[in-house]
Amino acid sequence: MADVVEGGAVASHDVQSLLSSPDRDFLVRNNGDRVKVDSLKGKKIGLYFSASWCGPCQRFTPTLAEVYNELSPKGDLEIIFISADEDEESFSGYFSKMPWLAIPFSDSEKRDSLDELFEVRGIPHLVFLDGTGTVLTDSGVEIVREYGVEGHPFTAERIKELKDQEEAAKRNQSVTSILVDGSRDFVVSSDGKKVPVAELEGKTVGLYFSLSIYKSCIDFTPILLDVHEKLKAKGERFEIVQIPLDDDEESFNQAFGSMPWLSLPLKDKKCEKLVRYFELSTLPTLVIIGPDGKTLHSNVAETVEEHGVEAYPFTPEKFAELAEIQRKKEESQTLESILVSGDRDFVIGKEGTKIPVLDLVGKTVLLYFSAHWCPPCRDFLPVLTEAYEKIKAKNNAFELIFISSDKDQAAFDNYYAQMPWLALPFGDERKKSLNRKFKVDGIPTLIAIGPTGRTLTKEARNLISEHGADAYPFTTEHLKKLEKSTKIELDEEEDEEDDKAAGEEAKEGGEAGEGWVCDGEVCYKA
């Protein structure tokens, strides 16, 4: 939590001069009422820098309103909206959703001076002042997001107290301490039945953090459902409690309505608290709580995707066992084990001709994960094409397979037409397993598979970018010799300019595919 300081001391302000102008001594409400600035004397004040065009602001404002509505009846808190909107109509529409006061939109000079005084570099931004005008914190957004009304009175001492409470709760963790909140001591089933949290004590519990409209969660739910059904059929003491992060009740009800497991109520305050408590960083997340109430694993979603019911009971011993199984699989990996699935034993060439995977055995094969909508992919394609043609001219025991993340068949066809190599058919079910196997979370990605079928490197894209065709055959021994012989020294200034240029190019044209975000030279899953 950062305090605004001036000259090494905590900043303090005269509220009257801070919020007034020479020709204005009042603030406004969204109904047009005027409130004298001097009526705020002695109150705690939140200066809320925000704007209607700002997506994060739109999402944060309802959270702040909930906190304000609960605290304002005490009479010691007021929030002042300082708008960054560009026209009065936008300001008025946005301000109409706010229960607090605002600097009049017409007083742009005061709004600008407050931006400068509090060094507002991004919005939403929330500065809290105490009753004397002394700055308590300029991290109000983070505090309200994390602690809500519990963060009041927003002092450093209060935040330390809350953090100490969290640490103590983790040390004494139980299913009850995790899931019970205030007067609610139950979770709910899909038919609306209230199930006491006490019934979960002594069981292994999976906390399933999910967003029903998020594609990764939509894909993962059937896998988890299968695991849940199999463990129940075996009589295992295992339960799943969904932690819904949805905003839309209809979407949640539609997704949860047929589920056999339990859930926290939608929009329950505990949901956001658990996001912070378990330091959630990705979706889906499946946290495992052991029979003793302690956290066994912070996220087993990826393991469940890969191993299914075999991942149970999610203990360190089971993970060690799975790691050994995985090691043996990798040692015995072949091109067929990677690329053949059921009757899908082929890739395609130009004009859609089927090429048996068997024809590629014994060759060095590159797996190229890419898409036309991805600017970094389009930038890399000419570099890869040049390297491919040079390698093929010298050694025919080499091939490359395009694995598409394009939006539709037409986009795939248009992009693939620019390529001289092979491909998986568009929409092929094997793409999902390849993504999972090689943990592909960004494109372009280039995986090198050696003649024996073993993985040589997952960094072939960087190697091609740096060495071109000379990176072949991508073996550890060859790359060591290559690095030693070339002794490449990058000039920092030139490298920064290249990175900047690449970033600018990545911004030009092309819209990222759904569920992806392009950042510089890589497009990542959102």
XYZ file of C-alpha atoms in Angstrom:
526
model
C 0.000 0.000 0.000
C 1.585 3.261 -1.136
C 1.084 6.583 0.661
C 1.213 9.865 -1.233
C 4.141 11.787 0.177
C 5.498 15.279 -0.243
C 9.027 16.102 0.826
C 9.343 12.758 2.609
C 6.250 13.316 4.777
C 2.701 12.038 4.408
C 0.780 14.614 2.362
C -1.937 16.669 4.059
C -4.444 18.960 2.369
C -6.960 21.616 3.261
C -10.160 20.004 1.969
C -11.866 23.351 1.333
C -9.163 24.615 -1.026
C -8.566 21.120 -2.429
C -12.113 20.689 -3.719
C -13.246 24.290 -4.283
C -12.444 26.850 -6.959
C -12.425 30.679 -6.738
C -15.968 30.807 -8.174
C -17.264 27.460 -6.784
C -17.644 26.303 -3.183
C -19.862 23.309 -3.828
C -19.904 19.745 -5.209
C -22.801 18.147 -7.103
C -24.997 15.073 -6.860
C -26.288 13.241 -9.937
C -29.740 14.804 -9.438
C -28.250 18.293 -9.718
C -28.264 19.102 -5.978
C -25.353 21.155 -4.711
C -23.480 20.225 -1.525
C -21.219 22.771 0.169
C -17.597 21.653 0.384
C -17.334 22.879 3.977
C -20.013 20.297 4.950
C -17.348 17.618 4.450
C -15.212 18.962 7.276
C -14.030 16.135 9.532
C -15.162 13.378 7.158
C -13.025 10.699 5.576
C -12.904 11.403 1.817
C -12.269 9.160 -1.172
C -11.149 10.902 -4.367
C -12.320 8.637 -7.179
C -10.587 9.229 -10.527
C -12.589 7.397 -13.181
C -14.266 7.647 -16.606
C -17.139 6.079 -18.529
C -14.876 4.927 -21.384
C -12.656 2.928 -19.013
C -13.661 -0.769 -18.832
C -11.893 -1.472 -15.492
C -13.618 1.633 -14.068
C -17.035 0.375 -15.183
C -16.355 -2.923 -13.424
C -14.983 -1.324 -10.255
C -17.654 1.333 -9.733
C -20.397 -1.137 -8.592
C -17.952 -2.644 -6.080
C -17.118 0.793 -4.707
C -20.824 1.703 -4.611
C -21.578 -1.370 -2.507
C -18.894 -0.376 0.003
C -20.043 3.253 0.018
C -23.697 2.370 0.557
C -22.813 0.242 3.553
C -20.479 2.792 5.154
C -22.089 6.134 4.301
C -24.997 5.845 6.800
C -22.384 6.216 9.548
C -21.905 9.775 8.282
C -18.099 9.830 8.315
C -17.316 8.975 4.665
C -17.813 10.768 1.377
C -16.518 9.938 -2.101
C -15.849 12.549 -4.797
C -15.924 11.537 -8.470
C -13.229 13.259 -10.542
C -14.075 12.532 -14.144
C -11.731 11.926 -17.069
C -14.638 11.890 -19.529
C -14.322 13.968 -22.669
C -17.881 15.301 -22.891
C -20.621 16.204 -20.454
C -23.089 13.675 -21.823
C -20.705 10.786 -21.067
C -19.979 12.258 -17.642
C -23.680 12.597 -16.799
C -24.557 9.084 -17.962
C -21.753 7.540 -15.908
C -22.320 9.769 -12.862
C -26.007 8.777 -12.826
C -24.900 5.331 -11.574
C -22.982 6.800 -8.615
C -24.471 7.506 -5.163
C -21.747 9.998 -4.177
C -20.625 13.535 -5.079
C -18.580 14.887 -7.961
C -16.501 17.828 -9.057
C -18.744 19.529 -11.662
C -17.789 18.500 -15.181
C -17.582 22.188 -16.144
C -14.672 22.710 -13.736
C -12.062 21.052 -15.954
C -9.283 23.181 -14.443
C -9.884 21.719 -10.978
C -10.192 18.193 -12.336
C -6.891 18.565 -14.190
C -5.144 20.056 -11.152
C -6.271 17.147 -8.969
C -4.976 14.675 -11.575
C -1.617 16.412 -11.441
C -1.530 16.844 -7.664
C -2.191 13.161 -6.987
C -0.036 12.005 -9.922
C -2.810 9.939 -11.488
C -1.131 7.708 -14.071
C -4.007 5.298 -14.646
C -7.662 4.816 -13.760
C -9.555 3.718 -11.778
C -7.584 5.463 -9.030
C -8.818 6.035 -5.476
C -7.126 8.206 -2.850
C -8.412 8.169 0.738
C -7.954 11.194 3.034
C -8.714 11.173 6.750
C -10.819 13.774 8.554
C -7.898 16.215 8.706
C -7.126 15.963 4.966
C -4.107 13.728 5.506
C -3.577 11.090 2.825
C -4.228 7.605 4.177
C -3.451 5.748 0.950
C -3.458 6.107 -2.830
C -4.080 2.359 -3.183
C -7.795 2.595 -2.501
C -8.784 0.614 -5.588
C -6.652 -2.352 -4.537
C -7.899 -2.179 -0.934
C -11.580 -2.009 -1.893
C -11.163 -4.820 -4.422
C -9.420 -7.058 -1.908
C -11.204 -6.258 1.331
C -14.396 -4.375 0.510
C -16.063 -2.801 3.529
C -13.704 -4.704 5.833
C -10.905 -2.391 4.657
C -12.513 0.548 6.484
C -11.070 2.865 7.814
C -8.478 2.268 5.056
C -5.440 2.889 7.255
C -2.136 1.049 7.021
C -2.838 -0.378 10.478
C -6.202 -1.799 9.343
C -4.727 -3.413 6.239
C -1.932 -4.970 8.314
C -4.547 -6.286 10.734
C -6.496 -7.891 7.864
C -3.376 -9.463 6.389
C -2.431 -10.861 9.817
C -5.935 -12.314 10.111
C -5.554 -13.982 6.714
C -2.239 -15.532 7.712
C -3.773 -16.829 10.942
C -6.729 -18.237 8.993
C -4.360 -20.105 6.685
C -2.530 -21.618 9.624
C -5.814 -22.797 11.169
C -7.549 -23.567 7.897
C -10.525 -25.920 7.698
C -13.318 -26.483 5.197
C -15.567 -24.505 7.538
C -13.216 -21.507 7.738
C -12.899 -21.526 3.952
C -16.568 -21.796 3.004
C -18.642 -20.376 5.873
C -19.250 -16.626 5.796
C -21.235 -14.621 8.352
C -24.671 -16.128 8.798
C -24.305 -18.477 5.799
C -23.077 -21.894 6.933
C -24.198 -23.834 3.867
C -23.450 -24.429 0.196
C -26.137 -25.107 -2.412
C -26.930 -27.936 -4.815
C -28.165 -27.411 -8.369
C -31.767 -28.021 -7.248
C -31.508 -25.229 -4.664
C -31.057 -27.430 -1.608
C -28.941 -25.985 1.205
C -26.203 -28.390 2.315
C -24.445 -27.635 5.629
C -20.706 -27.038 5.184
C -20.191 -29.251 8.235
C -21.098 -32.257 6.049
C -17.902 -31.670 4.026
C -15.585 -31.979 7.014
C -13.297 -35.021 6.730
C -13.712 -35.247 2.944
C -11.397 -34.349 0.087
C -12.935 -31.208 -1.427
C -12.213 -29.654 -4.803
C -12.897 -25.917 -5.006
C -13.742 -25.280 -8.647
C -13.207 -21.625 -9.568
C -14.999 -21.093 -12.848
C -16.676 -18.627 -15.165
C -19.489 -20.307 -17.071
C -19.014 -18.304 -20.303
C -15.227 -18.749 -20.378
C -14.197 -21.241 -23.050
C -11.480 -22.939 -20.994
C -14.012 -23.580 -18.228
C -16.588 -24.817 -20.736
C -13.992 -27.289 -22.062
C -12.817 -28.378 -18.601
C -16.216 -28.917 -16.946
C -17.055 -32.177 -18.828
C -13.635 -33.580 -17.885
C -14.192 -32.728 -14.229
C -17.716 -34.109 -14.429
C -16.363 -37.457 -15.629
C -13.835 -37.570 -12.766
C -16.520 -36.656 -10.236
C -18.875 -39.388 -11.457
C -16.178 -42.066 -11.437
C -15.007 -41.194 -7.920
C -18.575 -41.168 -6.640
C -19.195 -44.564 -8.266
C -16.184 -45.910 -6.357
C -17.574 -44.559 -3.095
C -14.715 -42.103 -2.554
C -15.260 -39.326 -0.008
C -14.794 -36.580 -2.560
C -16.896 -33.471 -3.185
C -16.665 -30.514 -5.537
C -17.770 -27.042 -4.505
C -18.008 -24.579 -7.351
C -16.805 -21.025 -6.698
C -18.759 -19.088 -9.340
C -17.209 -15.898 -10.699
C -20.126 -15.088 -13.014
C -21.866 -11.716 -13.149
C -24.828 -12.985 -15.135
C -27.305 -15.092 -13.161
C -28.896 -16.632 -16.253
C -25.559 -17.887 -17.608
C -24.623 -19.368 -14.234
C -27.979 -21.072 -13.698
C -27.890 -22.560 -17.176
C -24.404 -23.996 -16.630
C -24.867 -25.106 -12.998
C -28.417 -26.386 -13.376
C -27.365 -29.879 -14.449
C -24.254 -30.235 -12.294
C -24.138 -32.992 -9.640
C -21.858 -31.039 -7.313
C -22.278 -28.158 -4.875
C -21.644 -24.426 -5.153
C -21.339 -21.237 -3.201
C -24.323 -18.990 -3.949
C -23.800 -16.767 -6.981
C -22.245 -13.380 -6.077
C -21.626 -14.534 -2.505
C -19.022 -12.252 -0.898
C -16.928 -15.299 -0.070
C -16.240 -15.909 -3.782
C -14.073 -12.803 -4.147
C -12.444 -13.429 -0.772
C -11.407 -16.911 -1.900
C -10.002 -15.521 -5.154
C -7.653 -13.431 -3.039
C -7.080 -16.109 -0.397
C -5.890 -18.682 -2.944
C -4.141 -16.036 -5.096
C -6.097 -17.080 -8.175
C -4.177 -16.413 -11.400
C -5.904 -18.520 -14.050
C -9.167 -20.195 -14.978
C -10.183 -22.886 -14.566
C -8.612 -23.504 -11.164
C -9.321 -26.571 -9.028
C -7.954 -26.199 -5.496
C -7.795 -29.430 -3.499
C -8.529 -29.372 0.228
C -7.530 -32.552 2.046
C -9.586 -34.429 4.661
C -7.746 -32.476 7.380
C -8.917 -29.157 5.911
C -5.459 -28.158 4.661
C -4.650 -27.261 1.066
C -3.218 -30.250 -0.774
C -2.703 -28.456 -4.097
C -3.372 -24.917 -5.368
C -4.540 -26.034 -8.840
C -4.886 -29.551 -10.255
C -6.925 -28.560 -13.329
C -4.090 -29.283 -15.752
C -3.337 -32.623 -14.080
C -7.014 -33.608 -14.185
C -7.117 -32.730 -17.900
C -4.112 -34.937 -18.536
C -4.698 -37.866 -16.175
C -8.387 -37.760 -15.308
C -9.454 -39.895 -12.363
C -5.913 -41.269 -12.012
C -4.900 -37.965 -10.386
C -6.956 -38.788 -7.269
C -6.362 -38.383 -4.306
C -4.155 -35.427 -5.391
C -1.506 -36.059 -2.748
C 2.228 -35.288 -3.158
C 2.814 -39.048 -3.429
C 0.284 -39.311 -6.267
C 1.879 -36.390 -8.095
C 5.304 -38.012 -7.767
C 3.829 -41.209 -9.194
C 2.277 -39.315 -12.117
C 5.550 -37.487 -12.768
C 7.346 -40.829 -13.039
C 4.676 -42.120 -15.421
C 5.073 -38.957 -17.494
C 8.847 -39.338 -17.560
C 8.523 -42.871 -18.881
C 6.002 -41.723 -21.469
C 8.385 -39.075 -22.718
C 11.200 -41.601 -22.900
C 9.050 -43.910 -25.007
C 7.457 -41.085 -27.029
C 7.152 -41.642 -30.764
C 5.793 -39.542 -33.593
C 2.835 -41.932 -33.821
C 2.042 -41.510 -30.100
C 1.979 -37.745 -30.625
C 0.073 -37.511 -33.895
C -2.073 -40.646 -34.232
C -5.463 -40.778 -32.520
C -7.884 -43.542 -33.481
C -8.409 -43.456 -37.228
C -6.736 -40.032 -37.391
C -3.383 -41.358 -38.600
C -2.606 -38.721 -41.223
C -1.820 -35.063 -41.821
C -2.656 -33.150 -44.987
C -0.655 -31.584 -47.760
C -1.651 -29.122 -50.422
C -5.035 -29.735 -52.069
C -6.002 -31.725 -48.961
C -4.008 -34.849 -49.853
C -3.665 -37.205 -46.886
C -0.102 -37.986 -45.805
C 0.205 -40.976 -43.425
C 2.003 -40.129 -40.172
C 3.977 -43.322 -40.794
C 5.656 -41.582 -43.766
C 7.145 -39.014 -41.390
C 8.664 -41.487 -38.933
C 12.446 -41.120 -38.779
C 12.362 -37.450 -39.755
C 12.879 -34.303 -37.715
C 9.409 -32.753 -37.513
C 8.450 -29.244 -36.413
C 4.962 -28.619 -34.997
C 3.941 -25.053 -35.824
C 1.119 -23.607 -33.670
C -0.077 -20.442 -35.395
C -3.019 -18.444 -36.801
C -3.537 -15.757 -39.428
C -5.268 -13.339 -36.998
C -2.104 -13.297 -34.857
C 0.238 -10.449 -35.979
C 3.397 -12.027 -34.463
C 2.560 -15.230 -36.383
C 2.311 -13.325 -39.652
C 5.620 -11.611 -38.896
C 7.323 -14.945 -38.184
C 5.959 -16.809 -41.207
C 8.456 -15.441 -43.806
C 11.357 -16.175 -41.469
C 10.157 -19.731 -40.911
C 9.443 -20.270 -44.615
C 12.969 -19.227 -45.582
C 14.523 -21.539 -42.971
C 12.234 -24.429 -43.963
C 13.138 -24.194 -47.651
C 16.863 -24.028 -46.923
C 16.720 -27.058 -44.610
C 14.600 -29.066 -47.065
C 17.027 -28.295 -49.889
C 19.837 -29.935 -47.892
C 18.007 -32.703 -46.045
C 14.693 -34.273 -47.012
C 14.450 -36.044 -43.635
C 12.733 -32.948 -42.316
C 9.124 -31.746 -42.230
C 6.876 -29.146 -40.637
C 3.195 -29.412 -39.649
C 0.933 -26.370 -39.253
C -1.503 -26.608 -36.307
C -4.067 -23.861 -36.708
C -5.848 -21.630 -34.206
C -7.720 -19.827 -36.985
C -11.364 -18.877 -36.500
C -12.866 -20.757 -39.441
C -12.087 -22.973 -42.424
C -11.800 -20.018 -44.816
C -9.210 -18.285 -42.620
C -7.289 -21.557 -42.320
C -7.355 -22.102 -46.095
C -6.179 -18.567 -46.848
C -3.324 -18.746 -44.334
C -2.269 -22.284 -45.209
C -2.106 -21.293 -48.890
C 0.938 -19.183 -47.962
C 2.787 -22.184 -46.494
C 4.905 -24.838 -48.264
C 4.528 -27.580 -45.618
C 1.963 -29.997 -44.140
C -0.893 -29.348 -41.709
C -3.429 -30.900 -39.373
C -6.910 -30.528 -40.901
C -8.773 -27.493 -39.582
C -10.773 -28.320 -36.435
C -8.961 -31.638 -35.969
C -9.546 -33.061 -32.476
C -5.819 -33.784 -32.118
C -5.055 -30.054 -31.765
C -6.512 -29.976 -28.254
C -4.395 -32.889 -27.046
C -1.277 -31.391 -28.653
C -1.937 -28.051 -26.945
C -2.286 -29.833 -23.642
C 0.702 -32.124 -24.125
C 3.094 -29.316 -25.042
C 1.428 -26.731 -22.762
C 0.922 -24.279 -25.607
C -0.415 -21.053 -24.094
C 0.950 -18.608 -26.657
C 1.421 -18.463 -30.421
C 3.460 -18.676 -32.528
C 4.997 -21.743 -30.908
C 7.355 -24.149 -32.659
C 8.111 -27.601 -31.192
C 10.940 -29.729 -32.597
C 10.514 -33.537 -32.591
C 13.609 -35.600 -33.357
C 13.959 -38.660 -35.661
C 13.321 -40.995 -32.707
C 10.050 -39.239 -31.860
C 11.446 -37.606 -28.720
C 10.966 -33.870 -28.118
C 14.156 -31.956 -28.929
C 13.050 -28.467 -27.882
C 9.972 -26.345 -27.309
C 11.959 -23.205 -28.173
C 12.419 -23.815 -31.891
C 10.773 -20.502 -32.744
C 13.479 -18.547 -30.901
C 16.180 -20.716 -32.457
C 14.867 -20.158 -35.991
C 14.521 -16.427 -35.331
C 18.116 -16.239 -34.119
C 19.912 -18.757 -36.323
C 17.592 -19.440 -39.242
C 18.246 -22.739 -41.054
C 21.479 -23.167 -39.072
C 19.394 -24.177 -36.035
C 18.734 -27.561 -37.704
C 18.795 -30.337 -36.449
C 17.873 -28.694 -33.091
C 19.788 -31.211 -30.958
C 21.434 -30.105 -27.715
C 24.890 -30.951 -29.032
C 24.382 -29.008 -32.251
C 23.003 -25.954 -30.465
C 25.938 -25.866 -28.055
C 28.354 -25.891 -30.996
C 26.302 -23.251 -32.770
C 26.327 -20.913 -29.803
C 30.037 -21.386 -29.323
C 30.925 -20.779 -32.961
C 28.708 -17.775 -33.629
C 29.335 -15.949 -30.308
C 26.426 -13.623 -30.992
C 26.584 -10.372 -29.054
C 23.393 -8.293 -29.050
C 23.701 -4.533 -29.015
C 21.232 -3.357 -26.311
C 20.192 -0.204 -28.106
C 19.574 -2.014 -31.378
C 17.707 -4.770 -29.566
C 15.416 -2.250 -27.869
C 14.684 -0.613 -31.221
C 13.901 -4.003 -32.781
C 11.567 -4.867 -29.908
C 9.839 -1.520 -30.257
C 9.417 -1.966 -33.996
C 8.082 -5.483 -33.526
C 5.635 -4.196 -30.954
C 4.423 -1.485 -33.306
C 4.033 -3.975 -36.135
C 2.063 -6.279 -33.849
C -0.404 -3.474 -33.255
C -1.117 -2.999 -36.943
C -4.044 -4.833 -38.528
C -5.645 -8.070 -37.479
C -7.889 -8.684 -34.555
C -6.894 -11.306 -32.003
C -8.882 -14.516 -31.984
C -11.542 -14.947 -29.341
C -9.985 -15.767 -25.990
C -6.524 -14.512 -27.016
C -4.542 -11.321 -26.374
C -1.579 -10.241 -28.515
C 1.264 -8.563 -26.655
C 4.376 -7.644 -28.611
C 5.727 -10.764 -30.255
C 3.382 -13.368 -28.766
C -0.400 -13.925 -28.627
C -1.488 -15.489 -25.335
C -4.661 -17.149 -24.126
C -6.612 -14.442 -22.330
